[in-house]
Amino acid sequence: AAGVIQSPRHLIKEKRETATLKCYPIPRHDTVYWYQQGPGQDPQFLISFYEKMQSDKGSIPDRFSAQQFSDYHSELNMSSLELGDSALYFCASSSTHPQGTHEGYTFGSGTRLTVV
Amino acid sequence: DAKTTQPTSMDCAEGRAANLPCNHSTISGNEYVYWYRQIHSQGPQYIIHGLKNNETNEMASLIITEDRKSSTLILPHATLRDTAVYYCIVRVGGNTDKLIFGTGTRLQVFP
């Protein structure tokens, strides 16, 4: 079965640069979520989109922005990168019309961003 | 979402049952108990969820107390590949609601 696809898997950027992370949800999933996980920390919710509209917002810095496109893929844009932005970034997707008993909240393998 | 409390770490011998407890004393009537796990640096993986009845699937069993203030995730025959951080999350049912991760339990399965 198709899973949540994230690209790139690894990304190295210098301070003050910009980065764009991409997320391709499971087909027919209409909601996308972004999480940030720093070294030794638990995943922290950043932002979510439902049907291309922002549906919820967590602890996302103002330097970050995100959107969901017409094909439901999502991009997380990060500007003025700081050393503290180095982390794993996970995307998850779900459907408001799940098949079976599980709601289909599925995570991707993540993008490891290193800021140097 | 209700807050959950889990032990920081647990050990389990390979082949034995791993019982991971979770307290959620402030859970509301419409909130479900979800369990996810995260194997080192991989994306969190769904295990099981329930509302008030005990649940079982191919991965684990979920036992929820009658007052719903606590639950236990049971891995019946732990293997080395079950070594991971296990998160107990309480969340209102609904497919657009975010998951809020707490500290989780680091389960170490040893040979």
Coordinates of C-alpha atoms in Angstrom, one line a residue:
Chain A
A1 CA 0.0 0.0 0.0
A2 CA 1.1 3.5 -0.7
G3 CA 2.5 5.4 2.2
V4 CA 3.2 9.1 3.1
I5 CA 6.1 10.2 1.0
Q6 CA 8.5 12.9 2.2
S7 CA 11.3 14.5 0.3
P8 CA 14.1 15.0 0.6
R9 CA 15.1 12.4 3.2
H10 CA 18.1 14.5 4.2
L11 CA 18.9 18.2 3.8
I12 CA 21.9 20.3 4.8
K13 CA 21.6 24.0 4.8
E14 CA 23.6 26.9 6.1
K15 CA 22.3 29.5 8.6
R16 CA 20.0 32.1 7.1
E17 CA 19.3 30.0 4.1
T18 CA 15.8 28.7 3.1
A19 CA 14.5 25.2 2.9
T20 CA 11.4 23.6 1.4
L21 CA 10.2 20.2 2.6
K22 CA 7.6 18.3 0.6
C23 CA 5.0 15.8 1.7
Y24 CA 2.8 13.6 -0.5
P25 CA -0.1 12.1 1.5
I26 CA -1.7 8.7 1.0
P27 CA -4.1 8.8 -2.0
R28 CA -7.5 10.0 -1.0
H29 CA -6.3 11.5 2.3
D30 CA -7.4 15.0 2.6
T31 CA -5.6 16.2 5.8
V32 CA -1.9 16.8 6.2
Y33 CA 0.0 17.5 9.4
W34 CA 3.5 18.6 10.0
Y35 CA 5.6 17.8 13.1
Q36 CA 9.1 18.8 14.3
Q37 CA 11.2 16.5 16.4
G38 CA 14.4 17.9 17.8
P39 CA 17.3 15.7 19.1
G40 CA 16.1 13.7 22.1
Q41 CA 12.7 15.3 22.0
D42 CA 9.2 14.2 21.3
P43 CA 7.4 15.2 18.1
Q44 CA 5.9 18.6 18.3
F45 CA 2.9 19.6 16.2
L46 CA 3.5 22.5 13.8
I47 CA 0.5 22.9 11.5
S48 CA -2.2 21.1 9.6
F49 CA -4.3 21.5 6.5
Y50 CA -7.7 20.1 5.6
E51 CA -8.9 20.4 2.0
K52 CA -6.1 22.9 1.2
M53 CA -7.1 25.2 4.1
Q54 CA -5.1 25.6 7.3
S55 CA -7.1 23.7 10.0
D56 CA -4.9 24.0 13.1
K57 CA -1.7 25.7 14.1
G58 CA 0.8 24.7 16.8
S59 CA 4.2 26.0 17.8
I60 CA 5.3 26.9 14.3
P61 CA 7.8 29.8 14.1
D62 CA 6.8 32.9 12.0
R63 CA 9.8 32.1 9.8
F64 CA 8.0 28.9 8.7
S65 CA 5.0 28.7 6.4
A66 CA 3.2 25.9 4.8
Q67 CA 0.5 25.2 2.3
Q68 CA -1.5 22.3 0.8
F69 CA -1.9 22.2 -3.0
S70 CA -4.8 21.1 -5.2
D71 CA -3.3 17.6 -5.5
Y72 CA -3.2 17.5 -1.6
H73 CA 0.5 17.5 -1.4
S74 CA 2.0 19.9 1.1
E75 CA 5.1 22.0 1.4
L76 CA 6.8 23.4 4.5
N77 CA 8.8 26.5 3.8
M78 CA 11.5 27.5 6.3
S79 CA 13.4 30.8 6.0
S80 CA 16.2 32.4 7.8
L81 CA 17.3 29.0 9.1
E82 CA 18.8 28.8 12.6
L83 CA 21.0 26.1 14.1
G84 CA 18.0 25.2 16.4
D85 CA 15.9 24.3 13.4
S86 CA 18.0 21.2 12.9
A87 CA 15.5 18.4 13.5
L88 CA 13.5 15.6 12.0
Y89 CA 10.4 16.9 10.3
F90 CA 7.5 14.5 9.9
C91 CA 4.5 14.7 7.8
A92 CA 1.3 12.7 8.5
S93 CA -1.9 12.4 6.6
S94 CA -5.4 11.2 7.4
S95 CA -8.8 10.9 5.8
T96 CA -12.2 12.2 7.0
H97 CA -13.7 9.2 5.3
P98 CA -11.6 6.3 6.6
Q99 CA -11.7 2.8 5.4
G100 CA -11.9 0.2 8.1
T101 CA -11.6 0.8 11.8
H102 CA -8.3 2.7 11.8
E103 CA -8.6 6.4 11.0
G104 CA -5.6 6.2 8.7
Y105 CA -3.5 8.7 10.6
T106 CA -0.2 7.7 9.0
F107 CA 3.3 9.2 9.2
G108 CA 6.0 9.5 6.6
S109 CA 9.6 8.6 7.2
G110 CA 10.6 12.2 7.8
T111 CA 13.1 14.7 6.5
R112 CA 16.3 15.2 8.5
L113 CA 17.3 18.9 8.3
T114 CA 20.7 19.9 9.5
V115 CA 21.6 23.5 9.7
V116 CA 25.3 24.3 9.8
Chain B
D1 CA -6.8 17.0 24.9
A2 CA -6.3 15.2 28.2
K3 CA -2.8 14.7 29.6
T4 CA -1.3 11.3 29.9
T5 CA 1.3 9.9 32.2
Q6 CA 3.6 7.1 31.3
P7 CA 6.7 5.6 32.9
T8 CA 9.9 6.9 31.3
S9 CA 11.4 3.6 30.6
M10 CA 10.8 -0.2 30.8
D11 CA 12.7 -3.4 30.1
C12 CA 11.3 -6.6 28.8
A13 CA 12.8 -10.0 28.0
E14 CA 12.4 -11.2 24.5
G15 CA 9.5 -13.6 24.1
R16 CA 7.8 -12.3 27.2
A17 CA 4.7 -10.0 27.4
A18 CA 5.4 -6.3 27.6
N19 CA 2.8 -4.4 29.6
L20 CA 2.9 -0.6 29.1
P21 CA 0.7 1.4 31.5
C22 CA -0.8 4.8 30.9
N23 CA -2.7 7.1 33.2
H24 CA -5.3 9.5 31.7
S25 CA -7.4 10.4 34.7
T26 CA -8.9 13.5 33.1
I27 CA -10.1 11.8 29.9
S28 CA -13.4 13.0 28.6
G29 CA -16.3 10.8 27.5
N30 CA -15.7 11.4 23.8
E31 CA -11.9 11.0 23.9
Y32 CA -10.2 7.9 22.6
V33 CA -7.0 6.3 23.8
Y34 CA -4.4 5.9 21.0
W35 CA -1.1 4.1 21.1
Y36 CA 1.8 4.9 18.7
R37 CA 5.4 3.8 18.7
Q38 CA 8.5 5.3 17.3
I39 CA 11.4 3.2 16.4
H40 CA 14.7 5.2 16.4
S41 CA 14.3 8.2 14.1
Q42 CA 11.5 6.6 12.1
G43 CA 8.0 8.1 11.7
P44 CA 5.6 7.2 14.5
Q45 CA 3.7 4.1 13.8
Y46 CA 0.0 3.5 14.7
I47 CA -0.5 0.5 17.0
I48 CA -4.1 0.5 18.3
H49 CA -6.8 2.7 19.7
G50 CA -10.0 2.3 21.8
L51 CA -12.8 4.2 23.5
K52 CA -13.9 2.0 26.4
N53 CA -13.9 -1.6 25.3
N54 CA -10.7 -3.7 25.2
E55 CA -9.3 -4.0 21.7
T56 CA -6.9 -6.5 20.0
N57 CA -5.2 -6.5 16.7
E58 CA -2.3 -8.3 15.1
M59 CA 0.2 -6.0 16.9
A60 CA -1.1 -5.6 20.4
S61 CA -4.0 -5.6 22.9
L62 CA -5.4 -2.6 24.6
I63 CA -7.0 -2.9 28.1
I64 CA -8.9 0.1 29.3
T65 CA -10.1 0.2 32.9
E66 CA -13.9 0.5 33.5
D67 CA -13.5 4.1 34.7
R68 CA -11.3 4.9 31.6
K69 CA -8.8 6.6 33.8
S70 CA -6.0 4.3 32.8
S71 CA -5.1 1.8 30.1
T72 CA -2.4 -0.8 29.4
L73 CA -0.9 -1.7 26.1
I74 CA 0.1 -5.4 25.9
L75 CA 2.7 -6.7 23.4
P76 CA 2.1 -10.5 23.9
H77 CA 5.5 -11.8 22.8
A78 CA 8.0 -9.0 22.6
T79 CA 10.8 -9.2 20.1
L80 CA 14.0 -7.1 19.8
R81 CA 12.3 -5.2 17.0
D82 CA 9.7 -3.9 19.5
T83 CA 12.4 -1.8 21.1
A84 CA 11.0 1.7 20.7
V85 CA 9.4 4.7 22.4
Y86 CA 5.7 4.1 23.0
Y87 CA 3.3 7.0 23.1
C88 CA -0.1 6.9 24.8
I89 CA -2.3 9.7 23.4
V90 CA -5.8 10.8 24.3
R91 CA -7.6 12.5 21.5
V92 CA -11.2 13.3 20.5
G93 CA -12.2 11.0 17.7
G94 CA -12.3 12.7 14.4
N95 CA -9.9 12.6 11.5
T96 CA -8.7 16.2 11.3
D97 CA -7.6 16.5 14.9
K98 CA -3.9 16.6 15.6
L99 CA -2.0 14.1 17.8
I100 CA -0.2 15.6 20.8
F101 CA 2.8 13.6 21.9
G102 CA 3.8 13.4 25.5
T103 CA 7.0 12.0 26.8
G104 CA 6.3 8.3 26.1
T105 CA 7.8 5.1 27.5
R106 CA 11.1 3.9 26.1
L107 CA 10.8 0.1 25.9
Q108 CA 14.0 -1.9 25.7
V109 CA 13.6 -5.5 24.8
F110 CA 16.7 -7.6 25.7
P111 CA 17.7 -11.1 24.5

